[in-house]
mmCIF file of N, CA and C in Angstrom:
data_model
loop_
_atom_site.group_PDB
_atom_site.id
_atom_site.type_symbol
_atom_site.label_atom_id
_atom_site.label_comp_id
_atom_site.label_asym_id
_atom_site.label_seq_id
_atom_site.Cartn_x
_atom_site.Cartn_y
_atom_site.Cartn_z
ATOM 1 N N SER A 23 4.891 -86.822 17.319
ATOM 2 C CA SER A 23 4.608 -87.521 18.563
ATOM 3 C C SER A 23 4.396 -86.506 19.690
ATOM 4 N N ASP A 24 3.394 -86.757 20.513
ATOM 5 C CA ASP A 24 3.125 -85.861 21.639
ATOM 6 C C ASP A 24 4.316 -85.755 22.586
ATOM 7 N N SER A 25 5.080 -86.820 22.706
ATOM 8 C CA SER A 25 6.212 -86.803 23.636
ATOM 9 C C SER A 25 7.321 -85.862 23.193
ATOM 10 N N SER A 26 7.304 -85.419 21.950
ATOM 11 C CA SER A 26 8.340 -84.511 21.461
ATOM 12 C C SER A 26 7.982 -83.037 21.666
ATOM 13 N N ILE A 27 6.807 -82.765 22.204
ATOM 14 C CA ILE A 27 6.387 -81.377 22.408
ATOM 15 C C ILE A 27 7.165 -80.778 23.573
ATOM 16 N N ARG A 28 7.822 -79.669 23.322
ATOM 17 C CA ARG A 28 8.645 -78.984 24.326
ATOM 18 C C ARG A 28 8.467 -77.473 24.157
ATOM 19 N N ASP A 29 8.806 -76.727 25.175
ATOM 20 C CA ASP A 29 8.858 -75.258 25.112
ATOM 21 C C ASP A 29 7.611 -74.653 24.467
ATOM 22 N N ILE A 30 6.488 -74.894 25.081
ATOM 23 C CA ILE A 30 5.200 -74.446 24.547
ATOM 24 C C ILE A 30 5.069 -72.932 24.662
ATOM 25 N N ILE A 31 4.644 -72.324 23.571
ATOM 26 C CA ILE A 31 4.342 -70.893 23.541
ATOM 27 C C ILE A 31 2.877 -70.775 23.135
ATOM 28 N N VAL A 32 2.080 -70.152 23.981
ATOM 29 C CA VAL A 32 0.648 -70.078 23.693
ATOM 30 C C VAL A 32 0.276 -68.729 23.098
ATOM 31 N N ASN A 33 -0.780 -68.740 22.295
ATOM 32 C CA ASN A 33 -1.331 -67.512 21.736
ATOM 33 C C ASN A 33 -2.348 -66.928 22.711
ATOM 34 N N ASP A 34 -2.721 -65.698 22.504
ATOM 35 C CA ASP A 34 -3.703 -65.044 23.357
ATOM 36 C C ASP A 34 -5.104 -65.425 22.893
ATOM 37 N N LEU A 35 -5.495 -66.655 23.209
ATOM 38 C CA LEU A 35 -6.797 -67.148 22.755
ATOM 39 C C LEU A 35 -7.954 -66.405 23.403
ATOM 40 N N GLU A 36 -7.769 -65.942 24.612
ATOM 41 C CA GLU A 36 -8.857 -65.225 25.270
ATOM 42 C C GLU A 36 -9.229 -63.983 24.460
ATOM 43 N N LYS A 37 -8.239 -63.252 23.998
ATOM 44 C CA LYS A 37 -8.495 -62.070 23.180
ATOM 45 C C LYS A 37 -9.165 -62.457 21.864
ATOM 46 N N ILE A 38 -8.669 -63.516 21.248
ATOM 47 C CA ILE A 38 -9.245 -63.966 19.980
ATOM 48 C C ILE A 38 -10.705 -64.355 20.164
ATOM 49 N N ILE A 39 -11.003 -65.081 21.222
ATOM 50 C CA ILE A 39 -12.377 -65.534 21.455
ATOM 51 C C ILE A 39 -13.306 -64.370 21.775
ATOM 52 N N THR A 40 -12.860 -63.455 22.587
ATOM 53 C CA THR A 40 -13.740 -62.351 22.979
ATOM 54 C C THR A 40 -13.967 -61.348 21.850
ATOM 55 N N GLU A 41 -13.084 -61.316 20.879
ATOM 56 C CA GLU A 41 -13.225 -60.363 19.780
ATOM 57 C C GLU A 41 -13.781 -60.997 18.504
ATOM 58 N N THR A 42 -14.226 -62.244 18.588
ATOM 59 C CA THR A 42 -14.785 -62.929 17.424
ATOM 60 C C THR A 42 -16.086 -63.620 17.808
ATOM 61 N N LYS A 43 -16.630 -64.371 16.883
ATOM 62 C CA LYS A 43 -17.864 -65.114 17.132
ATOM 63 C C LYS A 43 -17.593 -66.585 17.431
ATOM 64 N N ILE A 44 -16.385 -66.897 17.862
ATOM 65 C CA ILE A 44 -16.029 -68.282 18.182
ATOM 66 C C ILE A 44 -16.865 -68.742 19.379
ATOM 67 N N THR A 45 -17.482 -69.905 19.226
ATOM 68 C CA THR A 45 -18.291 -70.448 20.322
ATOM 69 C C THR A 45 -17.732 -71.760 20.854
ATOM 70 N N LYS A 46 -16.904 -72.442 20.061
ATOM 71 C CA LYS A 46 -16.311 -73.709 20.480
ATOM 72 C C LYS A 46 -14.911 -73.839 19.916
ATOM 73 N N ILE A 47 -14.087 -74.543 20.672
ATOM 74 C CA ILE A 47 -12.739 -74.870 20.212
ATOM 75 C C ILE A 47 -12.632 -76.386 20.238
ATOM 76 N N ILE A 48 -12.398 -76.967 19.078
ATOM 77 C CA ILE A 48 -12.295 -78.413 18.940
ATOM 78 C C ILE A 48 -10.833 -78.806 19.170
ATOM 79 N N LEU A 49 -10.619 -79.718 20.100
ATOM 80 C CA LEU A 49 -9.263 -80.132 20.457
ATOM 81 C C LEU A 49 -9.042 -81.572 20.007
ATOM 82 N N ASN A 50 -7.974 -81.769 19.262
ATOM 83 C CA ASN A 50 -7.666 -83.042 18.631
ATOM 84 C C ASN A 50 -6.805 -83.901 19.558
ATOM 85 N N GLY A 51 -7.458 -84.645 20.457
ATOM 86 C CA GLY A 51 -6.743 -85.566 21.332
ATOM 87 C C GLY A 51 -6.589 -85.081 22.758
ATOM 88 N N GLY A 52 -6.160 -85.999 23.594
ATOM 89 C CA GLY A 52 -6.043 -85.747 25.022
ATOM 90 C C GLY A 52 -5.006 -84.709 25.394
ATOM 91 N N LEU A 53 -3.854 -84.754 24.769
ATOM 92 C CA LEU A 53 -2.812 -83.776 25.115
ATOM 93 C C LEU A 53 -3.250 -82.362 24.760
ATOM 94 N N ALA A 54 -3.839 -82.195 23.605
ATOM 95 C CA ALA A 54 -4.323 -80.862 23.214
ATOM 96 C C ALA A 54 -5.333 -80.348 24.230
ATOM 97 N N TYR A 55 -6.210 -81.230 24.680
ATOM 98 C CA TYR A 55 -7.216 -80.840 25.669
ATOM 99 C C TYR A 55 -6.567 -80.481 27.002
ATOM 100 N N ARG A 56 -5.656 -81.308 27.471
ATOM 101 C CA ARG A 56 -4.987 -81.033 28.755
ATOM 102 C C ARG A 56 -4.206 -79.717 28.712
ATOM 103 N N LEU A 57 -3.501 -79.464 27.611
ATOM 104 C CA LEU A 57 -2.739 -78.217 27.502
ATOM 105 C C LEU A 57 -3.671 -77.012 27.437
ATOM 106 N N PHE A 58 -4.763 -77.146 26.704
ATOM 107 C CA PHE A 58 -5.734 -76.053 26.643
ATOM 108 C C PHE A 58 -6.256 -75.740 28.047
ATOM 109 N N CYS A 59 -6.631 -76.770 28.783
ATOM 110 C CA CYS A 59 -7.164 -76.569 30.132
ATOM 111 C C CYS A 59 -6.104 -75.998 31.079
ATOM 112 N N LYS A 60 -4.871 -76.386 30.886
ATOM 113 C CA LYS A 60 -3.783 -75.875 31.720
ATOM 114 C C LYS A 60 -3.556 -74.383 31.481
ATOM 115 N N TYR A 61 -3.480 -73.992 30.223
ATOM 116 C CA TYR A 61 -3.147 -72.614 29.889
ATOM 117 C C TYR A 61 -4.358 -71.686 29.813
ATOM 118 N N PHE A 62 -5.539 -72.259 29.640
ATOM 119 C CA PHE A 62 -6.753 -71.441 29.505
ATOM 120 C C PHE A 62 -7.902 -71.987 30.351
ATOM 121 N N PRO A 63 -7.703 -72.139 31.655
ATOM 122 C CA PRO A 63 -8.783 -72.700 32.485
ATOM 123 C C PRO A 63 -10.061 -71.860 32.419
ATOM 124 N N GLN A 64 -9.931 -70.575 32.187
ATOM 125 C CA GLN A 64 -11.083 -69.682 32.117
ATOM 126 C C GLN A 64 -11.887 -69.873 30.830
ATOM 127 N N LEU A 65 -11.360 -70.643 29.880
ATOM 128 C CA LEU A 65 -12.035 -70.845 28.601
ATOM 129 C C LEU A 65 -12.534 -72.279 28.415
ATOM 130 N N GLN A 66 -12.540 -73.059 29.482
ATOM 131 C CA GLN A 66 -12.911 -74.470 29.354
ATOM 132 C C GLN A 66 -14.319 -74.674 28.807
ATOM 133 N N GLU A 67 -15.207 -73.713 29.004
ATOM 134 C CA GLU A 67 -16.574 -73.856 28.486
ATOM 135 C C GLU A 67 -16.601 -73.931 26.958
ATOM 136 N N TYR A 68 -15.538 -73.467 26.309
ATOM 137 C CA TYR A 68 -15.441 -73.485 24.849
ATOM 138 C C TYR A 68 -14.881 -74.805 24.312
ATOM 139 N N ALA A 69 -14.256 -75.590 25.177
ATOM 140 C CA ALA A 69 -13.482 -76.752 24.755
ATOM 141 C C ALA A 69 -14.333 -77.986 24.485
ATOM 142 N N ILE A 70 -14.038 -78.634 23.365
ATOM 143 C CA ILE A 70 -14.608 -79.930 23.043
ATOM 144 C C ILE A 70 -13.440 -80.852 22.714
ATOM 145 N N ARG A 71 -13.296 -81.897 23.527
ATOM 146 C CA ARG A 71 -12.214 -82.858 23.304
ATOM 147 C C ARG A 71 -12.724 -83.983 22.415
ATOM 148 N N LEU A 72 -12.002 -84.218 21.331
ATOM 149 C CA LEU A 72 -12.309 -85.326 20.447
ATOM 150 C C LEU A 72 -11.093 -86.240 20.368
ATOM 151 N N PRO A 73 -11.305 -87.489 19.978
ATOM 152 C CA PRO A 73 -10.164 -88.407 19.899
ATOM 153 C C PRO A 73 -9.160 -87.964 18.838
ATOM 154 N N SER A 74 -7.917 -88.258 19.121
ATOM 155 C CA SER A 74 -6.841 -87.897 18.205
ATOM 156 C C SER A 74 -7.020 -88.564 16.852
ATOM 157 N N THR A 75 -6.742 -87.817 15.801
ATOM 158 C CA THR A 75 -6.786 -88.362 14.449
ATOM 159 C C THR A 75 -5.425 -88.921 14.021
ATOM 160 N N SER A 76 -4.488 -88.922 14.944
ATOM 161 C CA SER A 76 -3.158 -89.442 14.650
ATOM 162 C C SER A 76 -3.222 -90.933 14.338
ATOM 163 N N SER A 77 -2.380 -91.370 13.427
ATOM 164 C CA SER A 77 -2.305 -92.803 13.122
ATOM 165 C C SER A 77 -1.795 -93.598 14.319
ATOM 166 N N ALA A 78 -1.195 -92.919 15.281
ATOM 167 C CA ALA A 78 -0.723 -93.582 16.496
ATOM 168 C C ALA A 78 -1.881 -93.915 17.442
ATOM 169 N N ASN A 79 -3.036 -93.379 17.178
ATOM 170 C CA ASN A 79 -4.207 -93.642 18.016
ATOM 171 C C ASN A 79 -4.873 -94.933 17.544
ATOM 172 N N ALA A 80 -4.332 -96.052 17.982
ATOM 173 C CA ALA A 80 -4.806 -97.356 17.519
ATOM 174 C C ALA A 80 -6.125 -97.767 18.169
ATOM 175 N N LYS A 81 -6.583 -97.011 19.169
ATOM 176 C CA LYS A 81 -7.837 -97.359 19.839
ATOM 177 C C LYS A 81 -9.049 -97.122 18.952
ATOM 178 N N TYR A 82 -8.905 -96.287 17.937
ATOM 179 C CA TYR A 82 -10.034 -95.898 17.098
ATOM 180 C C TYR A 82 -9.818 -96.305 15.651
ATOM 181 N N SER A 83 -10.814 -96.963 15.088
ATOM 182 C CA SER A 83 -10.786 -97.226 13.652
ATOM 183 C C SER A 83 -11.179 -95.929 12.941
ATOM 184 N N LEU A 84 -10.934 -95.880 11.656
ATOM 185 C CA LEU A 84 -11.315 -94.699 10.883
ATOM 186 C C LEU A 84 -12.817 -94.450 10.993
ATOM 187 N N LEU A 85 -13.608 -95.502 10.913
ATOM 188 C CA LEU A 85 -15.064 -95.344 11.009
ATOM 189 C C LEU A 85 -15.486 -94.779 12.360
ATOM 190 N N LYS A 86 -14.840 -95.237 13.426
ATOM 191 C CA LYS A 86 -15.170 -94.730 14.760
ATOM 192 C C LYS A 86 -14.741 -93.267 14.889
ATOM 193 N N LEU A 87 -13.571 -92.913 14.337
ATOM 194 C CA LEU A 87 -13.129 -91.518 14.370
ATOM 195 C C LEU A 87 -14.108 -90.618 13.626
ATOM 196 N N VAL A 88 -14.517 -91.052 12.454
ATOM 197 C CA VAL A 88 -15.481 -90.262 11.674
ATOM 198 C C VAL A 88 -16.755 -90.070 12.480
ATOM 199 N N ASP A 89 -17.222 -91.135 13.112
ATOM 200 C CA ASP A 89 -18.438 -91.049 13.908
ATOM 201 C C ASP A 89 -18.270 -90.065 15.069
ATOM 202 N N GLU A 90 -17.158 -90.141 15.770
ATOM 203 C CA GLU A 90 -16.900 -89.236 16.900
ATOM 204 C C GLU A 90 -16.783 -87.783 16.450
ATOM 205 N N TRP A 91 -16.112 -87.559 15.323
ATOM 206 C CA TRP A 91 -15.862 -86.194 14.847
ATOM 207 C C TRP A 91 -17.084 -85.558 14.198
ATOM 208 N N LYS A 92 -18.116 -86.317 13.943
ATOM 209 C CA LYS A 92 -19.342 -85.762 13.360
ATOM 210 C C LYS A 92 -19.976 -84.691 14.247
ATOM 211 N N VAL A 93 -19.622 -84.705 15.517
ATOM 212 C CA VAL A 93 -20.180 -83.719 16.446
ATOM 213 C C VAL A 93 -19.882 -82.289 15.984
ATOM 214 N N ILE A 94 -18.810 -82.081 15.261
ATOM 215 C CA ILE A 94 -18.471 -80.719 14.832
ATOM 216 C C ILE A 94 -19.467 -80.173 13.821
ATOM 217 N N LEU A 95 -20.233 -81.040 13.209
ATOM 218 C CA LEU A 95 -21.239 -80.577 12.249
ATOM 219 C C LEU A 95 -22.361 -79.804 12.937
ATOM 220 N N ASP A 96 -22.473 -79.963 14.235
ATOM 221 C CA ASP A 96 -23.510 -79.254 15.009
ATOM 222 C C ASP A 96 -23.109 -77.821 15.354
ATOM 223 N N TYR A 97 -21.876 -77.432 15.041
ATOM 224 C CA TYR A 97 -21.404 -76.095 15.441
ATOM 225 C C TYR A 97 -21.216 -75.209 14.268
#
């Protein structure tokens, strides 16, 4: 559950991105996106927010999730 996330420790994603060929970072759900933007505002151009695949995400059927996540095939 997202509500159980505490004491966040982030990795040095800026170093990882600048030293690799990474062009996009796919974020699974709203909390992942918000935390990424909070800790890495300078890397927001890399971020793609997609709906959570958690079973707690009742707003999306499996078919709708598959349709939304197909965007990653373009990268």
